[in-house]
Tab-separated table of C-alpha atoms and ligand atoms in Angstrom:
chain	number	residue	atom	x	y	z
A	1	UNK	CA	-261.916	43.563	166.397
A	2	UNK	CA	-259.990	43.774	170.042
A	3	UNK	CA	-262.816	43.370	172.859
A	4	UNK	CA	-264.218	46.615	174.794
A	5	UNK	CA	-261.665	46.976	178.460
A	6	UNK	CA	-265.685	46.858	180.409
A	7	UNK	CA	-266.808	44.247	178.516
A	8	UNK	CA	-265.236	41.713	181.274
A	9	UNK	CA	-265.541	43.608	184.384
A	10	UNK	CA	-265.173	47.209	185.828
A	11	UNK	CA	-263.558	48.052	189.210
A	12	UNK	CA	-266.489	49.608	190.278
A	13	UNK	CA	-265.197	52.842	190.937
A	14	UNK	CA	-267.683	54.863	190.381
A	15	UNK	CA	-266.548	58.090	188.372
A	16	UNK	CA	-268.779	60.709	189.588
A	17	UNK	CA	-267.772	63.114	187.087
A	18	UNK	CA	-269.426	63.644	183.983
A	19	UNK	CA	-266.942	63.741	180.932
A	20	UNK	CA	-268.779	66.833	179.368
A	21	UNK	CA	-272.275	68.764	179.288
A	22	UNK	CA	-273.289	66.848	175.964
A	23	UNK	CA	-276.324	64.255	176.748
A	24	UNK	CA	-276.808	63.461	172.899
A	25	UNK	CA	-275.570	60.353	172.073
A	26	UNK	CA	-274.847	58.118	168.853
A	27	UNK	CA	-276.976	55.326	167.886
A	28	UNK	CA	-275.062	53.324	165.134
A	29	UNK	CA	-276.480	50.182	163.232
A	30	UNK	CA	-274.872	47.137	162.053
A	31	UNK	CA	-275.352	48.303	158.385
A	32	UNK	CA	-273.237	51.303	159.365
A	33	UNK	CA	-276.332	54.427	159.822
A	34	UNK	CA	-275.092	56.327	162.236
A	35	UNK	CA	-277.886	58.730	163.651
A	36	UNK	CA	-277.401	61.559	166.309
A	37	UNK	CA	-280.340	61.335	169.291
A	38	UNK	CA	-280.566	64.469	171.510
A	39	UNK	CA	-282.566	64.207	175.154
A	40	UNK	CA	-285.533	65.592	173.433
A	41	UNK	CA	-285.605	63.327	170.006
A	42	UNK	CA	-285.289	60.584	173.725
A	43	UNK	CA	-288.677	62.745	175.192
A	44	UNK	CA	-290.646	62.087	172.263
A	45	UNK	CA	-290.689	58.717	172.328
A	46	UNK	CA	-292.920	56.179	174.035
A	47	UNK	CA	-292.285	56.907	177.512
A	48	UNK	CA	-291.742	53.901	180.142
A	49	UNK	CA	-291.336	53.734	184.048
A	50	UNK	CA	-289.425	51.233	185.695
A	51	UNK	CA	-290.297	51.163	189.467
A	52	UNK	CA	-288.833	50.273	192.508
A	53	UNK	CA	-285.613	50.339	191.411
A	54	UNK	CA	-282.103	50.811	193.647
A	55	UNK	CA	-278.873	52.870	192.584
A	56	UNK	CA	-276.471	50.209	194.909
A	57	UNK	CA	-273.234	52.848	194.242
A	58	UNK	CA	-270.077	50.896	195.177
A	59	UNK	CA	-268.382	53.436	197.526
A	60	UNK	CA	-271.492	55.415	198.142
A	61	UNK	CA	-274.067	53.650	199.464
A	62	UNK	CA	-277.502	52.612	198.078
A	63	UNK	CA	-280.543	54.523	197.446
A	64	UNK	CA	-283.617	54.610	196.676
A	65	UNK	CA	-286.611	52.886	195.731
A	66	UNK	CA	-286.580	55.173	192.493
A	67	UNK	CA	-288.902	55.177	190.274
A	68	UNK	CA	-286.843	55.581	186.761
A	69	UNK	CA	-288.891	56.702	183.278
A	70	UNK	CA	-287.517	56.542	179.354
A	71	UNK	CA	-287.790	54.715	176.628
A	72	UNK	CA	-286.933	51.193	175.920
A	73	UNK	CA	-284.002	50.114	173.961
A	74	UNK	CA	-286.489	47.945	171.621
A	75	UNK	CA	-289.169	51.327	171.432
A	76	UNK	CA	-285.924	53.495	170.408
A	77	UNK	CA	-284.381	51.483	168.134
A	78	UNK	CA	-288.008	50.630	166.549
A	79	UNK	CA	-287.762	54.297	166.336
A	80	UNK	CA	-284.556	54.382	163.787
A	81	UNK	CA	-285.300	51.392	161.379
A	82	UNK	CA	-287.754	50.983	158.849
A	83	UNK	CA	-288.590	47.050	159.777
A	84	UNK	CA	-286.375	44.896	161.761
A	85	UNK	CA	-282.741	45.530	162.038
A	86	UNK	CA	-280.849	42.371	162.509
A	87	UNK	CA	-278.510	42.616	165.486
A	88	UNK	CA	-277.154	39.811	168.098
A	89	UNK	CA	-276.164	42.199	170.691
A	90	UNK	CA	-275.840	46.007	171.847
A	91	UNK	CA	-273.253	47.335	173.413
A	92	UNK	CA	-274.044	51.058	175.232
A	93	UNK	CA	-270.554	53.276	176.058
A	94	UNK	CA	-270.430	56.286	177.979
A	95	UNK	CA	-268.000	59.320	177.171
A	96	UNK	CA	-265.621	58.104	180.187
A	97	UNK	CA	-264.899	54.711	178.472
A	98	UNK	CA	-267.160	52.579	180.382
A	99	UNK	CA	-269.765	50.444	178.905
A	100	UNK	CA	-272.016	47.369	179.170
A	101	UNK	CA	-273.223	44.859	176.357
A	102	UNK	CA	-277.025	43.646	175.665
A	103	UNK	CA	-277.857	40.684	174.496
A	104	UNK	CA	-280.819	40.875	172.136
A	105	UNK	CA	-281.739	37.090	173.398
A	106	UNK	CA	-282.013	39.206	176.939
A	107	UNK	CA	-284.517	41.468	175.568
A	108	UNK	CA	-286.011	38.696	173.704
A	109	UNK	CA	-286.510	36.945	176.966
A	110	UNK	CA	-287.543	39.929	178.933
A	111	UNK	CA	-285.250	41.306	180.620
A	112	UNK	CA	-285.887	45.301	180.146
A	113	UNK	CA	-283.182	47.619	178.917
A	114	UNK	CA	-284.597	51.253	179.468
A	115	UNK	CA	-282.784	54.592	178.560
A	116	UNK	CA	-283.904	56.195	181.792
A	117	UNK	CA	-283.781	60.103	181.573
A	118	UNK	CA	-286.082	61.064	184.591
A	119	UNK	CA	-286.275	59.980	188.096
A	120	UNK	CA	-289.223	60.133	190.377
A	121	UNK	CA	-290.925	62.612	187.905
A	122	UNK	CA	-287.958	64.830	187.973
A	123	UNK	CA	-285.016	64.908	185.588
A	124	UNK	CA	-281.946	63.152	185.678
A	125	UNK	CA	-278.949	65.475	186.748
A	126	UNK	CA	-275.921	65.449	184.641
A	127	UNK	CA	-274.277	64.128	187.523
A	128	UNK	CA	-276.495	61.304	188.143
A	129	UNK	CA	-276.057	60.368	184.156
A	130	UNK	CA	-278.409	62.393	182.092
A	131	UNK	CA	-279.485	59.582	180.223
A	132	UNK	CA	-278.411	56.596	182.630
A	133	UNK	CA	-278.784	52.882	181.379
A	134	UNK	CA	-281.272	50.956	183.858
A	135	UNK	CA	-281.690	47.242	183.843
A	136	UNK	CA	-283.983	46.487	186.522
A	137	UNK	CA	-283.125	42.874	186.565
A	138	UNK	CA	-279.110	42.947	187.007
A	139	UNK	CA	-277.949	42.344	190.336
A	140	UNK	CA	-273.747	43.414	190.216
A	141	UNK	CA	-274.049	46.550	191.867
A	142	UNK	CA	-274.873	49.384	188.910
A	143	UNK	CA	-272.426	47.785	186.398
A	144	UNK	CA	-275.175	48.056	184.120
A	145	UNK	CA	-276.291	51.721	185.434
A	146	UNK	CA	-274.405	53.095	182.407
A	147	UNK	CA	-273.968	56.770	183.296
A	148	UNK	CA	-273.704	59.545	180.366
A	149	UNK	CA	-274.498	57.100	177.319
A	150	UNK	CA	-272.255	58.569	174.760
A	151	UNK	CA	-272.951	56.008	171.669
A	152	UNK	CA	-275.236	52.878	171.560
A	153	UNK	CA	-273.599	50.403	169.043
A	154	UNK	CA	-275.770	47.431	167.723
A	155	UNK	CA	-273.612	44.246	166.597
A	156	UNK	CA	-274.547	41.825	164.023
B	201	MTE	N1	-270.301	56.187	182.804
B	201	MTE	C1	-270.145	55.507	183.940
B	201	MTE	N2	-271.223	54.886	184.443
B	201	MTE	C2	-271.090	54.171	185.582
B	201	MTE	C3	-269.835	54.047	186.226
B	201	MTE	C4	-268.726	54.740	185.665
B	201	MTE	O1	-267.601	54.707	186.187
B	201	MTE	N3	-268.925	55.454	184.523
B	201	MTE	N4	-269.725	53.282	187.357
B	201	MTE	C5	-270.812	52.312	187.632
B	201	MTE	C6	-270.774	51.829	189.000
B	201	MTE	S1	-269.673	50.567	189.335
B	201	MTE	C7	-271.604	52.327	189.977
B	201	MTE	S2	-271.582	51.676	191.546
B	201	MTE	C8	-272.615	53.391	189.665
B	201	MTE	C9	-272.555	54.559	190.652
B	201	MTE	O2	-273.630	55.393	190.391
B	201	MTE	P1	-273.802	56.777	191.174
B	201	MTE	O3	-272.576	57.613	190.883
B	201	MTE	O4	-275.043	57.375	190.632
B	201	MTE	O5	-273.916	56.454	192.617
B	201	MTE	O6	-272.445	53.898	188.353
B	201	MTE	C10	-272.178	52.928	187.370
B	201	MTE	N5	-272.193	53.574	186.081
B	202	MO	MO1	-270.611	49.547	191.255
């Protein structure tokens, strides 16, 4: 299979337009499940704040500290398997093509992976990603803040 165009690099351009009003998003296994999550199957789950985090937007400045809450890739995916699905590494796409990969060995090691749908107690805007990827622990200026997670795609 050809290699994702993110997958080495973005020009960090942020796009600051949402690619449509749709926030649900696919969540695919390596045995080929494919389930459908809407923002509120997202709400029900075990809910998890990330603090003091910064949105450092190539182009438009950096803000924050924000405090981010949603659920944790490893709580959401517990979520959809019965047991232990077998994966090496994750990679999360957005409806405008962009994307960024996971390493379960990451996750494994600590580094936290949360599917961040509120901000400060408020909700995410569309705009600001609706369900925005935040890994706390990446420092290359929001190339992990996946914006408007359109399909999350586990790898074996
Ligand atoms: N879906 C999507 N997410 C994205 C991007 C993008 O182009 N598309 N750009 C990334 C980059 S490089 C930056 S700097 C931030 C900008 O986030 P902001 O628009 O909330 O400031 O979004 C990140 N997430
Ligand atoms: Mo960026």
């Amino acid at each position: 299979m050809s290699e994702p165009s993110w997958l080495h690099g973005h020009p960090h351009d942020p796009n600051p337009e949402p690619p449509s009003g749709d926030a649900s998003f696919t969540l695919t296994f390596p045995d080929g499940a494919p389930h459908t999550v809407a923002v509120d199957a997202l709400q029900r789950l075990p809910y998890t704040e990330a603090a003091d985090c910064y949105i450092v937007s190539t182009g438009h400045g950096t803000s924050g500290p924000f405090c981010f809450g949603g659920v944790l890739l490893e709580d959401l995916l517990a979520a959809y398997t019965s047991g232990d699905a077998a994966w090496r590494y994750c990679d999360i796409v957005s409806g405008d093509g962009f994307g960024n990969r996971i390493l379960r060995a990451e996750v494994e090691a600590g580094e936290m992976a949360l599917l961040a749908y509120a901000l400060d107690g408020r909700g995410l805007t569309r705009e600001e990603g609706l369900v925005r990827l935040i890994v706390p622990g990446e420092t290359d200026d929001a190339l992990r803040q996946v914006k408007w997670i359109a399909h999350i795609r586990l790898n074996g």
